[in-house]
PDB file of C-alpha atoms in Angstrom:
ATOM      1  CA  MET L   1      29.897  -0.292 -10.135  1.00 71.00           C
ATOM      2  CA  PRO L   2      29.602  -0.437  -6.338  1.00 75.00           C
ATOM      3  CA  HIS L   3      32.641  -1.306  -4.275  1.00 82.00           C
ATOM      4  CA  SER L   4      30.828  -3.538  -1.752  1.00 88.00           C
ATOM      5  CA  TYR L   5      28.233  -6.259  -2.119  1.00 90.00           C
ATOM      6  CA  GLY L   6      27.132  -6.943   1.469  1.00 91.00           C
ATOM      7  CA  SER L   7      23.587  -7.616   2.609  1.00 89.00           C
ATOM      8  CA  ARG L   8      23.192  -3.969   3.684  1.00 91.00           C
ATOM      9  CA  ALA L   9      24.995  -2.453   0.693  1.00 93.00           C
ATOM     10  CA  ARG L  10      23.345   0.648  -0.831  1.00 92.00           C
ATOM     11  CA  THR L  11      20.847   1.045   2.032  1.00 92.00           C
ATOM     12  CA  ARG L  12      21.941   4.453   3.311  1.00 92.00           C
ATOM     13  CA  ASP L  13      18.560   6.050   2.567  1.00 93.00           C
ATOM     14  CA  LEU L  14      16.492   2.845   2.628  1.00 92.00           C
ATOM     15  CA  PHE L  15      17.172   2.016   6.274  1.00 92.00           C
ATOM     16  CA  SER L  16      17.577   5.571   7.603  1.00 93.00           C
ATOM     17  CA  ARG L  17      15.118   6.679  10.275  1.00 92.00           C
ATOM     18  CA  GLY L  18      12.712   9.431   9.311  1.00 90.00           C
ATOM     19  CA  PHE L  19      12.926  13.027  10.480  1.00 93.00           C
ATOM     20  CA  ARG L  20      12.040  13.192  14.211  1.00 92.00           C
ATOM     21  CA  LYS L  21      11.514   9.414  14.277  1.00 89.00           C
ATOM     22  CA  ALA L  22      14.810   8.516  15.962  1.00 90.00           C
ATOM     23  CA  GLY L  23      15.040   7.509  19.604  1.00 90.00           C
ATOM     24  CA  THR L  24      13.189   4.937  21.643  1.00 92.00           C
ATOM     25  CA  ILE L  25      10.648   2.724  19.917  1.00 92.00           C
ATOM     26  CA  PRO L  26       7.089   3.267  21.210  1.00 93.00           C
ATOM     27  CA  LEU L  27       5.581   0.495  23.343  1.00 95.00           C
ATOM     28  CA  SER L  28       2.605   0.201  20.982  1.00 94.00           C
ATOM     29  CA  THR L  29       4.984  -1.525  18.553  1.00 93.00           C
ATOM     30  CA  TYR L  30       5.396  -4.406  21.006  1.00 94.00           C
ATOM     31  CA  LEU L  31       1.820  -4.477  22.342  1.00 95.00           C
ATOM     32  CA  ARG L  32       0.161  -4.638  18.917  1.00 94.00           C
ATOM     33  CA  PRO L  33      -1.631  -8.000  18.479  1.00 95.00           C
ATOM     34  CA  ILE L  34      -0.476 -10.015  15.456  1.00 96.00           C
ATOM     35  CA  LYS L  35      -2.205 -13.291  14.553  1.00 96.00           C
ATOM     36  CA  ARG L  36      -1.640 -15.981  11.961  1.00 97.00           C
ATOM     37  CA  GLY L  37      -3.230 -15.032   8.632  1.00 96.00           C
ATOM     38  CA  ASP L  38      -2.858 -11.276   9.178  1.00 96.00           C
ATOM     39  CA  TYR L  39      -1.504  -9.150   6.348  1.00 97.00           C
ATOM     40  CA  VAL L  40       1.564  -7.158   7.402  1.00 97.00           C
ATOM     41  CA  ASP L  41       3.840  -4.632   5.720  1.00 97.00           C
ATOM     42  CA  ILE L  42       7.558  -5.235   6.146  1.00 97.00           C
ATOM     43  CA  LYS L  43       9.323  -1.998   7.035  1.00 96.00           C
ATOM     44  CA  ALA L  44      12.798  -2.382   8.512  1.00 95.00           C
ATOM     45  CA  ASN L  45      13.505  -0.352  11.639  1.00 94.00           C
ATOM     46  CA  SER L  46      17.234   0.303  11.604  1.00 92.00           C
ATOM     47  CA  ALA L  47      17.326   1.000  15.355  1.00 93.00           C
ATOM     48  CA  VAL L  48      16.927  -2.767  15.896  1.00 93.00           C
ATOM     49  CA  GLN L  49      19.443  -4.852  13.977  1.00 92.00           C
ATOM     50  CA  LYS L  50      18.242  -8.214  15.302  1.00 94.00           C
ATOM     51  CA  GLY L  51      15.651  -9.928  13.144  1.00 92.00           C
ATOM     52  CA  MET L  52      16.036  -7.332  10.416  1.00 94.00           C
ATOM     53  CA  PRO L  53      14.809  -8.250   6.916  1.00 95.00           C
ATOM     54  CA  HIS L  54      17.008  -8.221   3.828  1.00 95.00           C
ATOM     55  CA  LYS L  55      16.698  -5.004   1.828  1.00 94.00           C
ATOM     56  CA  PHE L  56      14.666  -6.836  -0.851  1.00 95.00           C
ATOM     57  CA  TYR L  57      11.757  -7.399   1.550  1.00 96.00           C
ATOM     58  CA  HIS L  58      11.631  -3.773   2.773  1.00 96.00           C
ATOM     59  CA  GLY L  59       8.263  -2.366   1.645  1.00 95.00           C
ATOM     60  CA  LYS L  60       6.736  -5.731   0.737  1.00 97.00           C
ATOM     61  CA  THR L  61       3.421  -7.074   2.061  1.00 97.00           C
ATOM     62  CA  GLY L  62       3.033 -10.632   3.292  1.00 97.00           C
ATOM     63  CA  ILE L  63       0.882 -12.993   5.353  1.00 98.00           C
ATOM     64  CA  VAL L  64       1.853 -14.074   8.879  1.00 98.00           C
ATOM     65  CA  PHE L  65       2.348 -17.848   9.115  1.00 98.00           C
ATOM     66  CA  ASN L  66       4.019 -18.088  12.531  1.00 97.00           C
ATOM     67  CA  VAL L  67       4.008 -16.038  15.733  1.00 97.00           C
ATOM     68  CA  THR L  68       6.568 -16.421  18.517  1.00 96.00           C
ATOM     69  CA  LYS L  69       7.391 -14.441  21.665  1.00 94.00           C
ATOM     70  CA  SER L  70       9.287 -11.618  19.967  1.00 93.00           C
ATOM     71  CA  SER L  71       9.071 -12.317  16.249  1.00 96.00           C
ATOM     72  CA  VAL L  72       6.742 -13.295  13.419  1.00 97.00           C
ATOM     73  CA  GLY L  73       7.127 -15.456  10.330  1.00 97.00           C
ATOM     74  CA  VAL L  74       5.892 -13.833   7.126  1.00 98.00           C
ATOM     75  CA  GLU L  75       5.243 -15.402   3.711  1.00 98.00           C
ATOM     76  CA  VAL L  76       6.186 -13.044   0.882  1.00 97.00           C
ATOM     77  CA  ASN L  77       5.959 -13.552  -2.880  1.00 97.00           C
ATOM     78  CA  LYS L  78       9.237 -13.089  -4.752  1.00 97.00           C
ATOM     79  CA  ILE L  79       9.648 -13.228  -8.529  1.00 97.00           C
ATOM     80  CA  VAL L  80      12.746 -15.209  -9.495  1.00 96.00           C
ATOM     81  CA  ARG L  81      13.419 -15.780 -13.200  1.00 96.00           C
ATOM     82  CA  GLY L  82       9.755 -15.300 -14.087  1.00 96.00           C
ATOM     83  CA  LYS L  83       8.443 -17.651 -11.379  1.00 97.00           C
ATOM     84  CA  VAL L  84       6.629 -16.516  -8.238  1.00 97.00           C
ATOM     85  CA  LEU L  85       8.207 -18.162  -5.209  1.00 97.00           C
ATOM     86  CA  VAL L  86       6.682 -18.006  -1.738  1.00 97.00           C
ATOM     87  CA  LYS L  87       9.501 -17.050   0.606  1.00 97.00           C
ATOM     88  CA  ARG L  88       9.248 -17.464   4.376  1.00 97.00           C
ATOM     89  CA  VAL L  89      10.980 -14.726   6.347  1.00 97.00           C
ATOM     90  CA  ASN L  90      11.334 -14.563  10.147  1.00 97.00           C
ATOM     91  CA  LEU L  91      11.313 -10.998  11.457  1.00 96.00           C
ATOM     92  CA  ARG L  92      11.092  -9.265  14.793  1.00 96.00           C
ATOM     93  CA  VAL L  93       7.889  -7.350  15.519  1.00 96.00           C
ATOM     94  CA  GLU L  94       9.693  -3.998  15.216  1.00 95.00           C
ATOM     95  CA  HIS L  95      10.053  -4.585  11.473  1.00 96.00           C
ATOM     96  CA  VAL L  96       6.394  -5.316  10.658  1.00 96.00           C
ATOM     97  CA  LYS L  97       3.206  -3.273  10.889  1.00 95.00           C
ATOM     98  CA  PRO L  98      -0.398  -4.244  10.118  1.00 97.00           C
ATOM     99  CA  SER L  99      -1.233  -3.716   6.467  1.00 96.00           C
ATOM    100  CA  ARG L 100      -4.222  -1.709   5.282  1.00 96.00           C
ATOM    101  CA  CYS L 101      -4.393  -3.556   1.953  1.00 95.00           C
ATOM    102  CA  ARG L 102      -7.654  -5.382   2.805  1.00 94.00           C
ATOM    103  CA  GLU L 103      -9.404  -2.509   4.585  1.00 95.00           C
ATOM    104  CA  GLU L 104     -11.413  -1.332   1.576  1.00 93.00           C
ATOM    105  CA  PHE L 105     -12.397  -4.889   0.648  1.00 93.00           C
ATOM    106  CA  LEU L 106     -13.604  -5.719   4.175  1.00 94.00           C
ATOM    107  CA  ASN L 107     -15.590  -2.463   4.392  1.00 94.00           C
ATOM    108  CA  ARG L 108     -17.243  -3.278   1.057  1.00 92.00           C
ATOM    109  CA  VAL L 109     -18.149  -6.798   2.245  1.00 93.00           C
ATOM    110  CA  LYS L 110     -19.710  -5.391   5.444  1.00 94.00           C
ATOM    111  CA  ALA L 111     -21.718  -2.807   3.492  1.00 91.00           C
ATOM    112  CA  ASN L 112     -22.971  -5.468   1.038  1.00 89.00           C
ATOM    113  CA  ASP L 113     -23.982  -7.799   3.893  1.00 90.00           C
ATOM    114  CA  ARG L 114     -25.844  -4.953   5.581  1.00 90.00           C
ATOM    115  CA  LEU L 115     -27.768  -4.231   2.357  1.00 86.00           C
ATOM    116  CA  LYS L 116     -28.605  -7.923   1.907  1.00 85.00           C
ATOM    117  CA  ARG L 117     -29.813  -8.138   5.538  1.00 87.00           C
ATOM    118  CA  GLU L 118     -32.069  -5.117   5.009  1.00 85.00           C
ATOM    119  CA  ASP L 119     -33.506  -6.784   1.884  1.00 83.00           C
ATOM    120  CA  LYS L 120     -34.323  -9.936   3.875  1.00 83.00           C
ATOM    121  CA  ILE L 121     -36.122  -7.899   6.522  1.00 85.00           C
ATOM    122  CA  LYS L 122     -38.230  -6.189   3.842  1.00 82.00           C
ATOM    123  CA  GLY L 123     -39.575  -9.535   2.694  1.00 77.00           C
ATOM    124  CA  GLY L 124     -37.118 -10.900   0.176  1.00 70.00           C
ATOM    125  CA  LYS L 125     -37.604  -8.142  -2.413  1.00 69.00           C
ATOM    126  CA  ARG L 126     -34.341  -6.730  -3.594  1.00 70.00           C
ATOM    127  CA  ALA L 127     -34.136  -3.015  -2.946  1.00 68.00           C
ATOM    128  CA  VAL L 128     -30.588  -3.029  -4.286  1.00 74.00           C
ATOM    129  CA  PRO L 129     -29.883  -5.003  -7.499  1.00 78.00           C
ATOM    130  CA  GLN L 130     -26.919  -7.371  -7.611  1.00 77.00           C
ATOM    131  CA  SER L 131     -25.124  -5.066 -10.063  1.00 76.00           C
ATOM    132  CA  GLN L 132     -24.942  -2.306  -7.422  1.00 77.00           C
ATOM    133  CA  LEU L 133     -23.129  -4.613  -4.992  1.00 83.00           C
ATOM    134  CA  GLN L 134     -20.240  -4.955  -7.446  1.00 86.00           C
ATOM    135  CA  ARG L 135     -17.461  -2.472  -8.125  1.00 86.00           C
ATOM    136  CA  PHE L 136     -17.350  -0.564 -11.385  1.00 86.00           C
ATOM    137  CA  PRO L 137     -14.620   1.621 -12.861  1.00 89.00           C
ATOM    138  CA  VAL L 138     -15.024   5.343 -12.299  1.00 90.00           C
ATOM    139  CA  ALA L 139     -16.645   7.070 -15.278  1.00 92.00           C
ATOM    140  CA  PRO L 140     -14.810   9.946 -16.970  1.00 94.00           C
ATOM    141  CA  LYS L 141     -15.678  13.459 -15.830  1.00 94.00           C
ATOM    142  CA  ALA L 142     -18.498  15.220 -17.661  1.00 94.00           C
ATOM    143  CA  GLY L 143     -17.511  17.860 -20.206  1.00 93.00           C
ATOM    144  CA  TYR L 144     -18.038  21.550 -19.598  1.00 90.00           C
ATOM    145  CA  VAL L 145     -17.518  24.902 -21.356  1.00 86.00           C
ATOM    146  CA  VAL L 146     -14.799  27.226 -20.132  1.00 78.00           C
ATOM    147  CA  LYS L 147     -16.163  30.747 -19.751  1.00 76.00           C
ATOM    148  CA  SER L 148     -14.208  33.992 -19.717  1.00 72.00           C
ATOM    149  CA  LYS L 149     -14.087  35.895 -16.423  1.00 77.00           C
ATOM    150  CA  CYS L 150     -14.671  39.220 -18.186  1.00 78.00           C
ATOM    151  CA  ALA L 151     -18.060  39.354 -19.908  1.00 71.00           C
ATOM    152  CA  GLY L 152     -18.000  40.299 -23.581  1.00 76.00           C
ATOM    153  CA  ARG L 153     -14.291  39.550 -24.106  1.00 77.00           C
ATOM    154  CA  ALA L 154     -13.257  36.587 -26.181  1.00 76.00           C
ATOM    155  CA  PRO L 155     -10.533  34.358 -24.731  1.00 72.00           C
ATOM    156  CA  VAL L 156      -7.020  34.997 -26.026  1.00 77.00           C
ATOM    157  CA  VAL L 157      -5.783  32.162 -28.246  1.00 82.00           C
ATOM    158  CA  ARG L 158      -2.048  31.840 -28.634  1.00 84.00           C
ATOM    159  CA  TYR L 159      -0.515  30.293 -31.720  1.00 86.00           C
ATOM    160  CA  ALA L 160       2.983  29.064 -32.393  1.00 83.00           C
ATOM    161  CA  THR L 161       5.155  31.614 -34.172  1.00 79.00           C
ATOM    162  CA  LEU L 162       7.944  30.915 -36.628  1.00 77.00           C
ATOM    163  CA  TYR L 163      11.483  31.985 -35.893  1.00 76.00           C
ATOM    164  CA  ASP L 164      11.603  34.684 -38.562  1.00 68.00           C
ATOM    165  CA  ASP L 165      14.822  36.172 -37.275  1.00 71.00           C
ATOM    166  CA  VAL L 166      16.618  32.778 -37.491  1.00 64.00           C
ATOM    167  CA  LEU L 167      15.625  32.189 -41.131  1.00 59.00           C
TER     168      LEU L 167
END
């Protein structure tokens, strides 16, 4: 059982700076544009103690609901006793970074719109059926036969042996 129960208890590795990541914070952290509705990842930067998130929110993704001069408000889902609560957390910009969680989705939407636009130009005939605009699970790999490197030699098959000396 731990001896302390503070808000930063058991965060020795969680809040430690990475190898060769200590020192001054780059200016790009402060110049990065953040707007309402953006998805951001919460990653506490222990070099800045002001506006630092609680250890629970470290590594979580949320949506920005408020932007001020030096901080942002982020809505994060938290499961409490089986219920999903939307928590609002105010953090400084050093502790958030833009999330890449919607990148693949937005790229897929752009590609689908491009295909639909090309179909319209061709005269309304669908070159790409609707089923190809949707995602499908990846099929299993095709089977193949393992061949021996040395021609004419059969592969060595090993079988389990009994412990004769123990019996």
